[in-house]
Tab-separated table of C-alpha atoms and ligand atoms in Angstrom:
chain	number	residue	atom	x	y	z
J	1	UNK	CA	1.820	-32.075	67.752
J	2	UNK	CA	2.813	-28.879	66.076
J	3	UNK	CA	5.402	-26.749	68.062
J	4	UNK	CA	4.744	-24.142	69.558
J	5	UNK	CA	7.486	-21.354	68.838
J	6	UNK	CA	8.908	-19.291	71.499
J	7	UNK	CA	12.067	-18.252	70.032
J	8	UNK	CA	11.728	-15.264	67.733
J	9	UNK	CA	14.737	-13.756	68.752
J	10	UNK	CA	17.009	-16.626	67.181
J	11	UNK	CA	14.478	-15.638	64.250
J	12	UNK	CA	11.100	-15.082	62.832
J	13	UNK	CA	8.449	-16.905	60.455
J	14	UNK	CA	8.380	-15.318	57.052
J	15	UNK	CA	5.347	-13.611	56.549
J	16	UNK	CA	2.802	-14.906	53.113
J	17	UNK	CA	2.950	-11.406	51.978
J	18	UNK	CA	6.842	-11.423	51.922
J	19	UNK	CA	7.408	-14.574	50.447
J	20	UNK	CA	4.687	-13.469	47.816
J	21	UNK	CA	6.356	-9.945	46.997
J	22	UNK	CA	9.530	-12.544	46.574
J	23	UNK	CA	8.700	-14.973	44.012
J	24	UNK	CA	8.277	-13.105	41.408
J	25	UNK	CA	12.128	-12.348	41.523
J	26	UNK	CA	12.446	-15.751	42.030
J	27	UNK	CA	11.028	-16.789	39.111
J	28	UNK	CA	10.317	-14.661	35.824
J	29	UNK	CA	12.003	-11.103	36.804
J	30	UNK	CA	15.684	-12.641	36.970
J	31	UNK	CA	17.315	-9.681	35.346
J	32	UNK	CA	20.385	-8.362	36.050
J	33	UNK	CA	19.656	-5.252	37.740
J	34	UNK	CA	23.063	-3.694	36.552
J	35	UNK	CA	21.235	-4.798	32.931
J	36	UNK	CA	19.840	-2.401	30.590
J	37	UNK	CA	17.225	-4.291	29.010
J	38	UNK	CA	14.189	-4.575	30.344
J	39	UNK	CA	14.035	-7.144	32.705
J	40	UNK	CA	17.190	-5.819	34.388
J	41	UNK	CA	15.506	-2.280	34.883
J	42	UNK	CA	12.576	-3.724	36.396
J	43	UNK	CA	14.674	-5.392	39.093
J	44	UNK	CA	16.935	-2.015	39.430
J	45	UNK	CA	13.281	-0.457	40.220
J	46	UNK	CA	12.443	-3.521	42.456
J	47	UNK	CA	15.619	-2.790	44.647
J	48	UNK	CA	15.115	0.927	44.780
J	49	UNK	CA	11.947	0.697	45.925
J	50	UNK	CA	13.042	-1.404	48.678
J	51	UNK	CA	15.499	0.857	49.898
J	52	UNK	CA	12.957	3.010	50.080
J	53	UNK	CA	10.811	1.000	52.424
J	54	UNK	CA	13.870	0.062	54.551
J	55	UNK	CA	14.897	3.717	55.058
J	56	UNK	CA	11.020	4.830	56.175
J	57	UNK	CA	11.292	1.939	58.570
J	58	UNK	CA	14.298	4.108	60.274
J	59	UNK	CA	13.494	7.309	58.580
J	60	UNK	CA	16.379	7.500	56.743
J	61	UNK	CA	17.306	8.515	53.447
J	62	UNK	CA	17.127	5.942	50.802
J	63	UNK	CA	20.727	6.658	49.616
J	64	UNK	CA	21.717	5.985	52.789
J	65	UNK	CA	20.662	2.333	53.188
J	66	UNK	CA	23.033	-0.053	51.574
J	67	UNK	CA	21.924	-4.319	51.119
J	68	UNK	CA	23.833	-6.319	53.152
J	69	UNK	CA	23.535	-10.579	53.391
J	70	UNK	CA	22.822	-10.623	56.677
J	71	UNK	CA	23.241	-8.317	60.515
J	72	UNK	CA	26.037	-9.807	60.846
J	73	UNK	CA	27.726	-8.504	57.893
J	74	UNK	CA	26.738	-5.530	58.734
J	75	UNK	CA	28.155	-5.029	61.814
J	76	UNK	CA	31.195	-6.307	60.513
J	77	UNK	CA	30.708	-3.427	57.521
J	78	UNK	CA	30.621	-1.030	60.494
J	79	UNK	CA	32.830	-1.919	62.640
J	80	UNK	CA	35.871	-2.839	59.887
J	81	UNK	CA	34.882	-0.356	57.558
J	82	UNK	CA	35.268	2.768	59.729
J	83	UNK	CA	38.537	1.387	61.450
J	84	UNK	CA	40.613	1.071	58.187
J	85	UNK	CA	39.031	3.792	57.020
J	86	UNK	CA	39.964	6.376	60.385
J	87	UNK	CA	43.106	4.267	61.111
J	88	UNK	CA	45.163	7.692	60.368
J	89	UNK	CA	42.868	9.364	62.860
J	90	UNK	CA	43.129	6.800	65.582
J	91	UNK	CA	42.612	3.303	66.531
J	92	UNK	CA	40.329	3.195	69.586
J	93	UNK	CA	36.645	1.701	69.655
J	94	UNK	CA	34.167	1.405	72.257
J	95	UNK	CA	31.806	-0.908	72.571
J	96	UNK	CA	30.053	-2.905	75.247
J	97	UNK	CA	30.116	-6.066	77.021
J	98	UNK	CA	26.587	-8.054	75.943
J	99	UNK	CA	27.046	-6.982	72.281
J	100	UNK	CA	26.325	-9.773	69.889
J	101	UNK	CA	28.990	-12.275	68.867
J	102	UNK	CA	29.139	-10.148	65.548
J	103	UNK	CA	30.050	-7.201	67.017
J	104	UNK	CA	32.574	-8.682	69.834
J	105	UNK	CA	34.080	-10.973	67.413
J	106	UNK	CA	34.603	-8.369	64.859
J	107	UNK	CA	36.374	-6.073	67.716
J	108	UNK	CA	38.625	-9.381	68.415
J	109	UNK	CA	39.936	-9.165	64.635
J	110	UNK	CA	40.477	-5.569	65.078
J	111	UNK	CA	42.306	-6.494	68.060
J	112	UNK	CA	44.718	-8.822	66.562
J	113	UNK	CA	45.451	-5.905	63.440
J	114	UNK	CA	46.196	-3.851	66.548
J	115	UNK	CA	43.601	-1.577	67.330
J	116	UNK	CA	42.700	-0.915	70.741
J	117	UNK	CA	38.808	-2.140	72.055
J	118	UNK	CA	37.088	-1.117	75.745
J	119	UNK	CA	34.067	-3.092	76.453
J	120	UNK	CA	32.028	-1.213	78.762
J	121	UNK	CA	30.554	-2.494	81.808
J	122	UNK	CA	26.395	-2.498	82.172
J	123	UNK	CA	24.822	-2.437	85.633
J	124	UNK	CA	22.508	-5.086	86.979
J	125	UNK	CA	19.644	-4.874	84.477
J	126	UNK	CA	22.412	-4.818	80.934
J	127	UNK	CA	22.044	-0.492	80.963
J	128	UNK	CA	25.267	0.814	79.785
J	129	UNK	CA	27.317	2.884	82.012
J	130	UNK	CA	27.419	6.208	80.912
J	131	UNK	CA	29.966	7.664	83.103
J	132	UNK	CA	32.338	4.741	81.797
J	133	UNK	CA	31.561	5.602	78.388
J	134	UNK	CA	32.158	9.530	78.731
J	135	UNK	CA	35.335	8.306	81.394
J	136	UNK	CA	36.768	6.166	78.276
J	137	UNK	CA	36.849	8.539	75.339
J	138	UNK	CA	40.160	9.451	74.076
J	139	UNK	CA	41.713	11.878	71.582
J	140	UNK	CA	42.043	8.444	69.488
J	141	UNK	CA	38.966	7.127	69.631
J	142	UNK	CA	37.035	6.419	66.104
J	143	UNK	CA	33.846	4.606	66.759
J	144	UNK	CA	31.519	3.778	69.308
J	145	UNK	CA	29.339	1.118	68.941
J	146	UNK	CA	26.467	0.159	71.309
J	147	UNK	CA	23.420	-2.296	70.865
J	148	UNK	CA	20.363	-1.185	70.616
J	149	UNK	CA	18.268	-3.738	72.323
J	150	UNK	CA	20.252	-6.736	73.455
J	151	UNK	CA	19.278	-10.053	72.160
J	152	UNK	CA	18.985	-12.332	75.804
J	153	UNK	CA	17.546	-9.710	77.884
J	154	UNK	CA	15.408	-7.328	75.888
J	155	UNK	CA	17.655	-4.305	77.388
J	156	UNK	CA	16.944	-1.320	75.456
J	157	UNK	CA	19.738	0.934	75.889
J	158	UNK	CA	19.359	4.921	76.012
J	159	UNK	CA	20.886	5.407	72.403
J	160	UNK	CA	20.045	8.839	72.308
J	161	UNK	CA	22.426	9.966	75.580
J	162	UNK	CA	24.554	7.709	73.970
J	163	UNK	CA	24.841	9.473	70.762
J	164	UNK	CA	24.636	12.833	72.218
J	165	UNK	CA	28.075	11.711	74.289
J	166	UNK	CA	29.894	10.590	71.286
J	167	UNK	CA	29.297	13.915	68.853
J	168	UNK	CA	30.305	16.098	71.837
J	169	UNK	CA	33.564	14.475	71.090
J	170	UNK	CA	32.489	14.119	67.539
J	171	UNK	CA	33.045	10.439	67.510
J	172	UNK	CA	30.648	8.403	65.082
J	173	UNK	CA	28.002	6.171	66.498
J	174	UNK	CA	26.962	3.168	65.281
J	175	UNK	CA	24.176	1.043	67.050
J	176	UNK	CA	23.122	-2.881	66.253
J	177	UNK	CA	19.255	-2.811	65.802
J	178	UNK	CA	18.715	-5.864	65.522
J	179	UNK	CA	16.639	-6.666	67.525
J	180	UNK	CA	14.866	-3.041	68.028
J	181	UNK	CA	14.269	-3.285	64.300
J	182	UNK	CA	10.596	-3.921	63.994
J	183	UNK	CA	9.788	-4.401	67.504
J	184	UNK	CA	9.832	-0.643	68.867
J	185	UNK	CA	10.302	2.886	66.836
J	186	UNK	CA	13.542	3.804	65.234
J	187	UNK	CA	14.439	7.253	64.207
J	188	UNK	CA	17.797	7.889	63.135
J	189	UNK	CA	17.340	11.291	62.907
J	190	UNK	CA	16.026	11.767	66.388
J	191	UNK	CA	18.658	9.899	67.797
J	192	UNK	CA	21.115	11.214	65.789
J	193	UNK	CA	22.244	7.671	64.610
J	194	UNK	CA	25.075	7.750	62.188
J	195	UNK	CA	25.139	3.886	61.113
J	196	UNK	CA	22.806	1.131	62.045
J	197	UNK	CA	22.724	-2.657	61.111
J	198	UNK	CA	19.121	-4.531	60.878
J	199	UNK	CA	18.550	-7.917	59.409
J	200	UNK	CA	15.742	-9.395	57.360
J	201	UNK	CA	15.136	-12.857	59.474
J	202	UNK	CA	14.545	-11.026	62.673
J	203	UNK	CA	11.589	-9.042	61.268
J	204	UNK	CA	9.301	-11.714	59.551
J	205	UNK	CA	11.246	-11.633	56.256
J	206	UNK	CA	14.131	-13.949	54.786
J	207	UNK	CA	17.459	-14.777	56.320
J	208	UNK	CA	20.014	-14.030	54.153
J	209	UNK	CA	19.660	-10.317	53.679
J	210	UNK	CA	20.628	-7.350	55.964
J	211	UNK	CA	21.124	-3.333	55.587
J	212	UNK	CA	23.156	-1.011	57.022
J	213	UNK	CA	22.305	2.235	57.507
J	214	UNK	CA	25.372	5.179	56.866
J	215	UNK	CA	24.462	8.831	57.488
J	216	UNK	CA	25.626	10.877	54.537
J	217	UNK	CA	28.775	12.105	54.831
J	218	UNK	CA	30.393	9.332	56.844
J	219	UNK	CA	32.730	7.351	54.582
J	220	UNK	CA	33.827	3.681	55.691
J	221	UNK	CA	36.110	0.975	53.922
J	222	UNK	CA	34.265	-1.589	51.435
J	223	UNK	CA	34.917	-5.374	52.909
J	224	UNK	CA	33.399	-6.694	49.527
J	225	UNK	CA	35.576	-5.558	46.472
J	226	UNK	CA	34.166	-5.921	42.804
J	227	UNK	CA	31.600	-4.192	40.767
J	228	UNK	CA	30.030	-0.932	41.163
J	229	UNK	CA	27.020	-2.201	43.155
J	230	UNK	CA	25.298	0.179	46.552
J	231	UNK	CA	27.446	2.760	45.483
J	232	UNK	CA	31.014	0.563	45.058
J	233	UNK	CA	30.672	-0.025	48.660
J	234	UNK	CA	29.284	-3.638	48.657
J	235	UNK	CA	30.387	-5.353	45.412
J	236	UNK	CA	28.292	-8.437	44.002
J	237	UNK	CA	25.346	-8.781	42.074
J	238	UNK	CA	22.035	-7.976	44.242
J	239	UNK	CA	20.332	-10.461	45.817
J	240	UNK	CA	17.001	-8.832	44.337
J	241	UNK	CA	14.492	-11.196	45.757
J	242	UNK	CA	15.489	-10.890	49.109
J	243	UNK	CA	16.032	-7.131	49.454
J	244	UNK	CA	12.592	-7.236	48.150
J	245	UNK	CA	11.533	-9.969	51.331
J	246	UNK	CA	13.371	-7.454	53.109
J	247	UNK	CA	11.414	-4.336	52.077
J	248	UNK	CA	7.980	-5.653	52.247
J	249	UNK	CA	8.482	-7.031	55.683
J	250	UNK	CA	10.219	-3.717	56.342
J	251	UNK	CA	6.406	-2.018	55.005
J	252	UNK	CA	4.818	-4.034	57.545
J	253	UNK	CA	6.687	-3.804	60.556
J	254	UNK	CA	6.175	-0.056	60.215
J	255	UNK	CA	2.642	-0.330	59.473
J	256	UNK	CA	2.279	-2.966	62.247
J	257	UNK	CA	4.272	-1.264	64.758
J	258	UNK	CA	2.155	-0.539	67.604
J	259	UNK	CA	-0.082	-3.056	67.611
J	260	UNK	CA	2.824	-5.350	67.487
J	261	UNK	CA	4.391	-3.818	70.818
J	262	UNK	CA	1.047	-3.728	72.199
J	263	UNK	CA	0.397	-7.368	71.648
J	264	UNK	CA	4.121	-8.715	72.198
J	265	UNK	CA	3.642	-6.691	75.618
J	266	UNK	CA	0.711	-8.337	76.761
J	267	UNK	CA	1.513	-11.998	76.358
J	268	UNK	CA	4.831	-10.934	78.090
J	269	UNK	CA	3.674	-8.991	80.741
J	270	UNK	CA	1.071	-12.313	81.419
J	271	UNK	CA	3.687	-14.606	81.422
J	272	UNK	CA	5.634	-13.042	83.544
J	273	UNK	CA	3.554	-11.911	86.000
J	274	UNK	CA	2.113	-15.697	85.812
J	275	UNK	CA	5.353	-17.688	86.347
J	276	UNK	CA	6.021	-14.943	89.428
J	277	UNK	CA	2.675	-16.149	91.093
J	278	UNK	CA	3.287	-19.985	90.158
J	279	UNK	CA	7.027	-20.873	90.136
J	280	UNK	CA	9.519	-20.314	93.422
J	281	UNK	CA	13.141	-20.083	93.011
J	282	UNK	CA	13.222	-17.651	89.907
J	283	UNK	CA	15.493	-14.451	89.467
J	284	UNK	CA	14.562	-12.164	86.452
J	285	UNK	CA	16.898	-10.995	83.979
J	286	UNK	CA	16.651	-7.685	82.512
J	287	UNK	CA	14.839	-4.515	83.118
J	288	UNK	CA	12.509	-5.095	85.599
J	289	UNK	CA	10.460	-2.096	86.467
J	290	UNK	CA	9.261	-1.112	82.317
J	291	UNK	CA	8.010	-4.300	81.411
J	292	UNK	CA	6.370	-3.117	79.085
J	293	UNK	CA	5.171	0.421	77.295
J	294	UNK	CA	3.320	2.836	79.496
J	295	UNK	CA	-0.066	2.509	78.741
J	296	UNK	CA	-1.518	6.032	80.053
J	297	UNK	CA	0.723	7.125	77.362
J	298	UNK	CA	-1.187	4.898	74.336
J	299	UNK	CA	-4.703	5.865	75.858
J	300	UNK	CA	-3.936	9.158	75.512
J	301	UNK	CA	-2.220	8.669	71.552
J	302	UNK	CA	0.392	10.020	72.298
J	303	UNK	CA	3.144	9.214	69.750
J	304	UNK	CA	5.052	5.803	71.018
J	305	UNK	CA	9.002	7.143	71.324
J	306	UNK	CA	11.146	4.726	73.020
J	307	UNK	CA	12.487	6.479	75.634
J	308	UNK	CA	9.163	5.019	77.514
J	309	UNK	CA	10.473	1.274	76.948
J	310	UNK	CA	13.210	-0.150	78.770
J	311	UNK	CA	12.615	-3.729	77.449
J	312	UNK	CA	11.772	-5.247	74.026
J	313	UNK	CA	8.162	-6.214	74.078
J	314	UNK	CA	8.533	-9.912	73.691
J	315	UNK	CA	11.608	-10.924	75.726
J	316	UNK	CA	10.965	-12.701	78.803
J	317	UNK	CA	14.533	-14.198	80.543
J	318	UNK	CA	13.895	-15.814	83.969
J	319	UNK	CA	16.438	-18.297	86.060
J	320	UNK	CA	14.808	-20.915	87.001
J	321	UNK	CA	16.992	-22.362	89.613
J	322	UNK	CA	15.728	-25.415	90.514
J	323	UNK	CA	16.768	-26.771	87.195
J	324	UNK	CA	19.652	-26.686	84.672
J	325	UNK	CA	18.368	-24.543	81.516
J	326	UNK	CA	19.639	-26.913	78.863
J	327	UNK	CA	17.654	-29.848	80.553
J	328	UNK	CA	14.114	-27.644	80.796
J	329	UNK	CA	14.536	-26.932	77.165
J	330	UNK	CA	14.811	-30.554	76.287
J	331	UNK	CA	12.070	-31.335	78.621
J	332	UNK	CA	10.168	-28.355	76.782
J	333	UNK	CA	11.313	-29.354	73.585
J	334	UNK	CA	9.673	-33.206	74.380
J	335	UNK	CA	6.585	-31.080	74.722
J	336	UNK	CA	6.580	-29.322	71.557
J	337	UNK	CA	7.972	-26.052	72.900
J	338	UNK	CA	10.917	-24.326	71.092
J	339	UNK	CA	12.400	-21.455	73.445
J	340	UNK	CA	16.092	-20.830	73.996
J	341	UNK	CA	18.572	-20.715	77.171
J	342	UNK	CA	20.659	-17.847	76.097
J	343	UNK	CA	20.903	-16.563	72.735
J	344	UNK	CA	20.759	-19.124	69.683
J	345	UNK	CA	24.583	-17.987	68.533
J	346	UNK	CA	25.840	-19.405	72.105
J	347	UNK	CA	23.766	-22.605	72.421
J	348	UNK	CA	26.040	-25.667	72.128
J	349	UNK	CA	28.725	-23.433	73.679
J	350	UNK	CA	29.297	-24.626	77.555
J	351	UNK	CA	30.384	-21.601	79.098
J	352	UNK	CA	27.789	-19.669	80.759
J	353	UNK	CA	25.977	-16.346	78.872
J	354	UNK	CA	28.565	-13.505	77.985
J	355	UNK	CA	25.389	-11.524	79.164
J	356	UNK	CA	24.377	-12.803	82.151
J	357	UNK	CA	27.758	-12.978	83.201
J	358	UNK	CA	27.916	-8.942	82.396
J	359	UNK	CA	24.619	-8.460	85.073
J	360	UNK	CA	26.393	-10.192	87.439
J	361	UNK	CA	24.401	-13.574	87.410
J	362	UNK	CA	27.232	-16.573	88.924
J	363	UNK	CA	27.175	-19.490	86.781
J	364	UNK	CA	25.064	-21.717	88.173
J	365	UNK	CA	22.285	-18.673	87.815
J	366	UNK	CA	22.861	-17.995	84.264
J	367	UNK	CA	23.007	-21.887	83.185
J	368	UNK	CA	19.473	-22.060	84.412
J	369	UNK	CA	18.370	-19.415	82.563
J	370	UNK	CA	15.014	-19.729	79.790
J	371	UNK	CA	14.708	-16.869	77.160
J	372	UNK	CA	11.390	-16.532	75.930
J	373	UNK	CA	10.403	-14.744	72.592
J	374	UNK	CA	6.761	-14.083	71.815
J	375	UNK	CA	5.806	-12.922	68.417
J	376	UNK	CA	3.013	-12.978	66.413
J	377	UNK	CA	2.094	-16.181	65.681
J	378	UNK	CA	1.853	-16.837	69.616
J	379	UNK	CA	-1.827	-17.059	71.560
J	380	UNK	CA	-2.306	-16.524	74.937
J	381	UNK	CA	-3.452	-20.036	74.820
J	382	UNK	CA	-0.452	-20.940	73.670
J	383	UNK	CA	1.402	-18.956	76.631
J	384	UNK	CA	-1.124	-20.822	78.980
J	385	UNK	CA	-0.012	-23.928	77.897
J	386	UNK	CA	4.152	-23.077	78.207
J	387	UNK	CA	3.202	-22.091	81.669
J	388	UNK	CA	1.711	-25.341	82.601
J	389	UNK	CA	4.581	-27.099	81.289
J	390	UNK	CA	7.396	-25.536	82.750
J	391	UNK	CA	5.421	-25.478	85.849
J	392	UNK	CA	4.823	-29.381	85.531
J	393	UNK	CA	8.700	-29.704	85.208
J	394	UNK	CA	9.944	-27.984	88.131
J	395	UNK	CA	7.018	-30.083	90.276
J	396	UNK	CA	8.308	-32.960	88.865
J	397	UNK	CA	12.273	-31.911	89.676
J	398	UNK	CA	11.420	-30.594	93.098
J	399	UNK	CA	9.778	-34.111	93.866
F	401	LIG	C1	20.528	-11.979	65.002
F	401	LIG	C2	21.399	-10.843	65.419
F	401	LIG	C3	22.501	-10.449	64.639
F	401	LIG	C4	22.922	-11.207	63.397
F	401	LIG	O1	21.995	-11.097	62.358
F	401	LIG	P1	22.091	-12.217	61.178
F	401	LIG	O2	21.211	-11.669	60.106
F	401	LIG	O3	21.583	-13.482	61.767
F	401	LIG	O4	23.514	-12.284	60.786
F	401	LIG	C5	23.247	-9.376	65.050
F	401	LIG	N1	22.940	-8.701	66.178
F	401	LIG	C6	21.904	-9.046	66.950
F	401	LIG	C7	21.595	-8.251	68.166
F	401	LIG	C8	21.101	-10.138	66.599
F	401	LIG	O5	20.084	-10.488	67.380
């Protein structure tokens, strides 16, 4: 049996088209782009173009995307880069509780060099709280960083109050996008967004390559000394094929967009609405109420913005608790269904979601929690047949 794959938040299939718009990198165009010769220009070209495509993804400026190996490495860039770089200034950051492990992690170092973190507190359905935030700024605070979308329970978080707050106070703002990359629209200028990680894998392109987006004018420390490569700011020799991968699946996404959120929206909305009617014992976890975009809204064309989403398209997250989450995902797994409990960083790792713990779920709650991730692959045959078979489990538990 093939699997079925329910888990595109932990990552995404490669498109054809990427991998094709790869190989010849791969293969024949192996120049050095810092090269003069020929072969070296053409993969100088092959990288500028990409940066091009990444930055209309976000509508940014080109010269203000800058390759990356990863969102991870991004966020660290971020997050590291703009403390050493405003340590004079001050040594406060804000950030929030259900950030990724690349984020918190990366405030934990920054922690032991001595600078000072608050995680903020989010309300029952992840939403940051604003009066926290606004409650926490002081005259030393450098940076505040705030997800996007959160990775476990599709929380889209109002980036643009959040931005607004920190340049009243003219604190920079940098947001993970992760996970909002490719699945709703992103406009850093809109939002006034002054730095912004995204990563190729979670957007149907290659893992292994990242960007992060700086607004001109905001300097931050390098974290990868050497050559003169993205401006001196992230030394090594390009990973051209990849930040190639990166910017075709960047092209698509964008062209994709709303038929993407449209689709992703109506296996999830199905699901969900289907394991309501068919399972007992469930609690939801996330945004309830916008499940999914508002569809008066696309009838009438209006331009999608994504201050009418609350939730990422394709995240479902549902306790079921009448059975232990790691033991439905085996039982799923024996069934040739890949999903996840929590977030793919945190399985193997007994304590309970850093997330669900944040919404206030008690442990027992968030251990029996299932994250679903539709993407584009999936069928709603395909969602049919994960209903049947988690509703076959729990019958078979309850028994
Ligand atoms: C996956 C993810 C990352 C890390 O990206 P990598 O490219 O895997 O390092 C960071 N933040 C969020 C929200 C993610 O989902």
């Amino acid at each position: 049996m093939s699997s079925l794959y329910f888990d595109n938040s932990a990552t995404t299939r490669i498109k054809p088209e990427v991998l094709e718009a790869m190989m010849p990198y791969l293969k024949l165009e192996y120049g050095n782009p810092s090269s003069m010769y020929t072969i070296g220009r053409s993969a100088k070209r092959a990288i500028e173009n990409a940066r091009i495509n990444v930055a209309n993804l976000i509508n940014a400026n080109p010269n203000e995307i800058y390759f990356t190996s990863c969102g991870s490495e991004s966020d660290n860039t971020a997050l590291k880069g703009i403390a050493y770089k405003n340590r004079e200034k001050g040594n406060h950051i804000i950030i929030s509780k259900i950030e990724h492990p690349a984020i918190l992690n990366s405030c934990k170092a920054l922690e032991r060099e001595g600078f000072e973190i608050t995680y903020l507190n989010v309300d029952e359905e992840g939403f940051v709280d604003l009066n926290q935030l606004e409650t926490s700024i002081k005259n030393n605070t450098i940076l505040i960083s705030i997800m996007f979308a959160n990775n476990e329970i599709g929380t889209i978080e109002p980036i643009k109050s959040i931005s607004k707050i920190a340049h009243n106070k003219g604190i920079i703002f940098h947001t993970d996008a992760v996970q909002a990359c490719g699945n709703i629209p992103i406009d850093v200028k809109e939002l006034e967004i002054d730095m912004l990680s995204l990563s190729g894998h979670k957007i149907y392109g290659p893992k292994g390559i990242g960007a992060l987006y700086v607004k001109n004018g905001i300097e931050f420390e390098s974290l990868i000394n050497g050559g003169h490569q993205e401006k001196g700011k992230r030394a090594g020799t390009e990973n051209v094929a990849e930040i190639v991968g990166l910017g075709k699946a960047s092209v698509i996404a964008k062209q994709g967009l709303n038929t993407h959120i449209r689709y992703l929206s109506m296996l999830r909305d199905y699901y969900v609405s289907e394991i309501e009617r068919r399972i007992p014992n469930i609690v939801i976890n996330g945004p309830r109420n916008k499940w999914g975009l508002d569809n008066s809204l696309i009838a009438k064309n209006k331009t999608l913005n994504q201050n009418y989403l609350q939730r990422l398209p394709g995240n479902a997250n549902f306790s079921f608790l009448d059975i232990e989450g790691n033991t439905l995902l085996l039982k799923l797994d024996q069934m040739g269904i890949s999903a996840s409990s929590a977030s793919a960083c945190s399985s193997g790792n007994p304590e309970p979601s850093h997330v669900l713990t944040a919404i206030g779920r008690e442990e027992a709650t968030a251990k029996s929690a299932l994250r679903i991730t539709f993407g584009e692959d999936n069928t709603i045959d395909d969602v049919n047949y994960l209903i049947n078979c988690i509703e076959k489990i729990i019958l078979e538990t309850n028994k």
